[in-house]
Short mmCIF file of C-alpha atoms in Angstrom, two decimals:
data_model
loop_
_atom_site.label_atom_id
_atom_site.label_comp_id
_atom_site.label_asym_id
_atom_site.label_seq_id
_atom_site.Cartn_x
_atom_site.Cartn_y
_atom_site.Cartn_z
CA MET C 84 74.06 64.34 33.83
CA ASP C 85 72.78 65.58 30.48
CA THR C 86 73.43 69.08 29.20
CA THR C 87 69.82 70.14 29.75
CA THR C 88 69.93 69.26 33.46
CA ALA C 89 73.33 70.91 33.87
CA GLY C 90 72.07 74.05 32.15
CA THR C 91 68.97 74.15 34.34
CA ARG C 92 71.03 73.91 37.49
CA ALA C 93 73.43 76.57 36.26
CA ASP C 94 70.49 78.86 35.51
CA ALA C 95 69.09 78.27 39.00
CA ARG C 96 72.43 79.13 40.61
CA ALA C 97 72.67 82.26 38.49
CA ARG C 98 69.21 83.35 39.62
CA ILE C 99 70.15 82.82 43.26
CA ARG C 100 73.32 84.87 42.84
CA ALA C 101 71.40 87.65 41.12
CA ARG C 102 68.83 87.66 43.92
CA ILE C 103 71.52 87.94 46.59
CA ARG C 104 73.29 90.72 44.69
CA ALA C 105 70.01 92.64 44.51
CA GLU C 106 69.52 92.24 48.27
CA ILE C 107 73.07 93.45 48.92
CA ALA C 108 72.54 96.56 46.79
CA ALA C 109 69.21 97.32 48.47
CA GLU C 110 70.70 96.85 51.95
CA ARG C 111 73.55 99.27 51.23
CA ARG C 112 71.22 101.93 49.84
CA GLU C 113 68.83 101.58 52.78
CA LEU C 114 71.63 101.78 55.32
CA ALA C 115 73.02 104.87 53.59
CA ASP C 116 69.61 106.50 54.03
CA VAL C 117 69.64 105.56 57.71
CA LEU C 118 73.11 107.05 58.16
CA ASP C 119 72.10 110.25 56.40
CA GLY C 120 69.36 110.71 58.98
CA LEU C 121 71.55 110.40 62.07
CA THR C 122 72.39 113.28 64.37
CA ASP C 123 75.95 114.18 65.38
CA GLU C 124 75.28 112.59 68.78
CA GLN C 125 74.13 109.35 67.17
CA TRP C 126 77.26 109.18 65.01
CA ASP C 127 79.28 109.07 68.22
CA ALA C 128 77.02 106.51 69.95
CA PRO C 129 78.34 103.03 70.84
CA THR C 130 77.44 100.00 68.74
CA LEU C 131 77.36 96.23 69.20
CA CYS C 132 80.97 96.14 67.91
CA ASP C 133 83.06 96.53 71.06
CA GLY C 134 85.00 99.79 71.07
CA TRP C 135 83.48 101.15 67.88
CA ARG C 136 81.05 104.01 67.58
CA VAL C 137 78.64 104.34 64.68
CA ARG C 138 81.25 106.21 62.64
CA GLU C 139 83.86 103.44 63.01
CA VAL C 140 81.38 100.75 61.95
CA ALA C 141 80.34 102.84 58.95
CA GLY C 142 83.98 103.38 58.01
CA HIS C 143 84.69 99.67 58.28
CA MET C 144 81.68 98.72 56.14
CA SER C 145 83.02 100.60 53.12
CA MET C 146 86.65 99.57 53.51
CA GLY C 147 86.32 96.84 50.91
CA PHE C 148 85.16 99.40 48.34
CA ARG C 149 87.80 102.00 49.07
CA TYR C 150 90.92 99.82 49.32
CA SER C 151 92.41 97.86 46.45
CA LEU C 152 93.67 94.33 47.04
CA GLY C 153 97.24 95.60 46.89
CA ARG C 154 96.65 98.38 49.38
CA THR C 155 94.83 95.99 51.71
CA ALA C 156 97.80 93.63 51.58
CA LEU C 157 100.11 96.54 52.43
CA GLU C 158 97.95 97.59 55.38
CA LEU C 159 97.83 93.99 56.59
CA ALA C 160 101.63 93.80 56.42
CA ARG C 161 101.85 97.00 58.46
CA ALA C 162 99.64 95.31 61.05
CA ARG C 163 102.06 92.34 61.07
CA GLY C 164 99.43 90.06 59.61
CA ASN C 165 96.86 90.74 62.32
CA LEU C 166 93.56 91.27 60.51
CA HIS C 167 91.74 92.55 63.59
CA ARG C 168 94.45 95.11 64.29
CA MET C 169 94.37 96.26 60.67
CA THR C 170 90.60 96.67 60.45
CA ASP C 171 90.46 98.47 63.79
CA ARG C 172 93.20 100.92 62.82
CA LEU C 173 91.66 101.64 59.41
CA ALA C 174 88.16 102.05 60.79
CA ARG C 175 89.38 104.62 63.32
CA ARG C 176 91.57 106.44 60.82
CA ASP C 177 89.03 106.54 58.00
CA SER C 178 86.09 107.50 60.20
CA ALA C 179 88.12 110.47 61.44
CA ALA C 180 89.11 111.50 57.92
CA LEU C 181 85.70 111.16 56.26
CA THR C 182 82.59 113.17 57.07
CA PRO C 183 79.31 111.45 57.97
CA ARG C 184 77.95 112.39 54.56
CA GLU C 185 80.98 110.81 52.87
CA LEU C 186 80.66 107.65 54.94
CA ALA C 187 77.01 107.29 53.95
CA ALA C 188 77.81 108.02 50.31
CA ALA C 189 80.49 105.33 50.30
CA LEU C 190 77.75 102.76 50.89
CA ARG C 191 75.21 104.24 48.49
CA ASP C 192 77.67 104.84 45.65
CA ASN C 193 78.97 101.28 45.96
CA ALA C 194 75.64 99.51 46.20
CA HIS C 195 76.60 97.21 43.32
CA HIS C 196 80.31 96.90 44.16
CA PRO C 197 81.42 93.27 43.67
CA TRP C 198 83.52 93.13 46.85
CA LYS C 199 82.91 90.10 49.01
CA PRO C 200 84.75 88.59 51.96
CA PRO C 201 85.73 84.93 52.23
CA GLY C 202 82.42 83.06 52.04
CA GLY C 203 81.16 84.71 48.88
CA LEU C 204 77.97 86.65 48.23
CA THR C 205 76.07 85.48 51.30
CA ALA C 206 79.02 86.56 53.45
CA ALA C 207 78.90 89.99 51.80
CA LEU C 208 75.19 90.24 52.57
CA GLY C 209 75.86 89.14 56.14
CA HIS C 210 78.60 91.75 56.49
CA ASP C 211 76.20 94.52 55.48
CA VAL C 212 73.11 93.33 57.36
CA VAL C 213 74.84 92.48 60.64
CA HIS C 214 76.95 95.63 60.76
CA GLY C 215 73.81 97.60 59.95
CA LEU C 216 72.14 95.99 62.97
CA ASP C 217 75.26 96.71 65.02
CA ILE C 218 74.35 100.35 64.44
CA THR C 219 70.55 100.45 64.45
CA VAL C 220 69.74 98.11 67.34
CA PRO C 221 71.64 100.02 70.07
CA LEU C 222 70.22 103.28 68.70
CA GLY C 223 66.71 101.87 69.07
CA LEU C 224 65.81 102.82 65.51
CA GLY C 225 63.58 99.78 65.03
CA ARG C 226 64.71 99.23 61.45
CA ARG C 227 63.21 96.03 60.04
CA VAL C 228 65.49 93.93 57.88
CA PRO C 229 63.40 92.41 55.08
CA GLU C 230 62.48 88.79 55.70
CA GLU C 231 64.15 87.61 52.49
CA ARG C 232 67.55 88.82 53.72
CA LEU C 233 67.06 87.30 57.14
CA ARG C 234 66.10 83.93 55.66
CA ILE C 235 69.15 83.90 53.40
CA LEU C 236 71.48 84.59 56.31
CA LEU C 237 69.80 82.37 58.86
CA GLY C 238 70.11 79.60 56.31
CA THR C 239 73.90 79.90 56.55
CA VAL C 240 74.05 79.23 60.31
CA THR C 241 76.06 76.07 60.96
CA PRO C 242 78.24 74.77 63.79
CA ARG C 243 81.24 75.95 61.78
CA SER C 244 79.87 79.50 61.34
CA LEU C 245 79.05 79.70 65.05
CA ARG C 246 82.63 78.75 65.92
CA PHE C 247 84.00 81.29 63.45
CA PHE C 248 82.01 84.12 65.04
CA GLY C 249 82.67 82.94 68.60
CA ALA C 250 78.99 82.30 69.33
CA ASP C 251 78.75 79.86 72.25
CA LEU C 252 75.33 78.32 71.68
CA ASP C 253 75.95 74.71 72.64
CA GLY C 254 72.80 73.13 74.08
CA THR C 255 70.72 76.07 72.88
CA VAL C 256 67.72 76.19 70.57
CA LEU C 257 67.26 79.45 68.67
CA ARG C 258 63.60 80.00 67.80
CA ALA C 259 62.38 83.00 65.84
CA THR C 260 59.18 84.65 67.04
CA ASP C 261 58.43 86.48 63.79
CA LEU C 262 59.10 83.84 61.13
CA ASP C 263 59.21 80.06 60.86
CA TRP C 264 62.84 79.31 61.71
CA SER C 265 64.69 77.50 64.45
CA TYR C 266 68.16 76.08 64.91
CA GLY C 267 69.95 73.86 67.38
CA THR C 268 69.11 71.32 70.05
CA GLY C 269 69.18 71.43 73.81
CA SER C 270 67.25 72.33 76.93
CA ARG C 271 67.78 76.08 76.68
CA VAL C 272 65.42 77.85 74.28
CA VAL C 273 66.04 81.41 73.14
CA SER C 274 62.94 82.88 71.52
CA ARG C 275 63.48 86.27 69.92
CA PRO C 276 62.83 88.14 66.68
CA ALA C 277 64.86 86.77 63.77
CA ARG C 278 67.16 89.78 63.55
CA GLU C 279 68.22 89.30 67.18
CA LEU C 280 68.87 85.60 66.64
CA LEU C 281 71.02 86.52 63.65
CA LEU C 282 73.07 88.82 65.86
CA LEU C 283 73.51 86.07 68.45
CA ALA C 284 74.63 83.66 65.72
CA PHE C 285 77.19 86.26 64.62
CA GLY C 286 78.63 86.46 68.11
CA ARG C 287 76.94 89.62 69.34
CA THR C 288 75.83 90.19 72.94
CA LEU C 289 72.32 91.55 73.41
CA HIS C 290 71.55 93.24 76.68
CA ARG C 291 67.90 92.43 77.20
CA PRO C 292 66.01 89.55 78.82
CA GLU C 293 65.37 86.46 76.69
#
């Protein structure tokens, strides 16, 4: 491979990363605006994350911005290495300590924060988009996730990702009704808007007819 080709590919990867970072920042700002508009009753409403209200999900979403790597390691040790136990405890504790305005601000003020979970930038975008839907879908807010973000995330769906999120979709075809995307093989076809298919691929349960 000559240096020109290598440089071109490096430039292309840099542009993709920049595009994803821009989508992450926009998603966090937009979700902060949504949170700022919620009533007290909505802050205490259930979400698609079992056992978490809106305030716990919001608290969890900003955990990566508010906790250093060292402090996260300490909290994980306190939870005896159980990541789920740690995130649940911190989400409940932080959502009780922070006001709704502070929880929303934690997203807005960290729109460009470089935090990302294992999986890199697309995983960070998925974390923000899916948890945002965990909040807005049960509330019936009808928020539309921009198509660009949905396409990026749907493009990451693989058998491995489905196993990671506990999504049992063997023998199932996912087919979006609002954009040109489908995934899987089988006799069972699930046709829904792309945002709902994304939630299914991330292991969420949607309580409405297919």
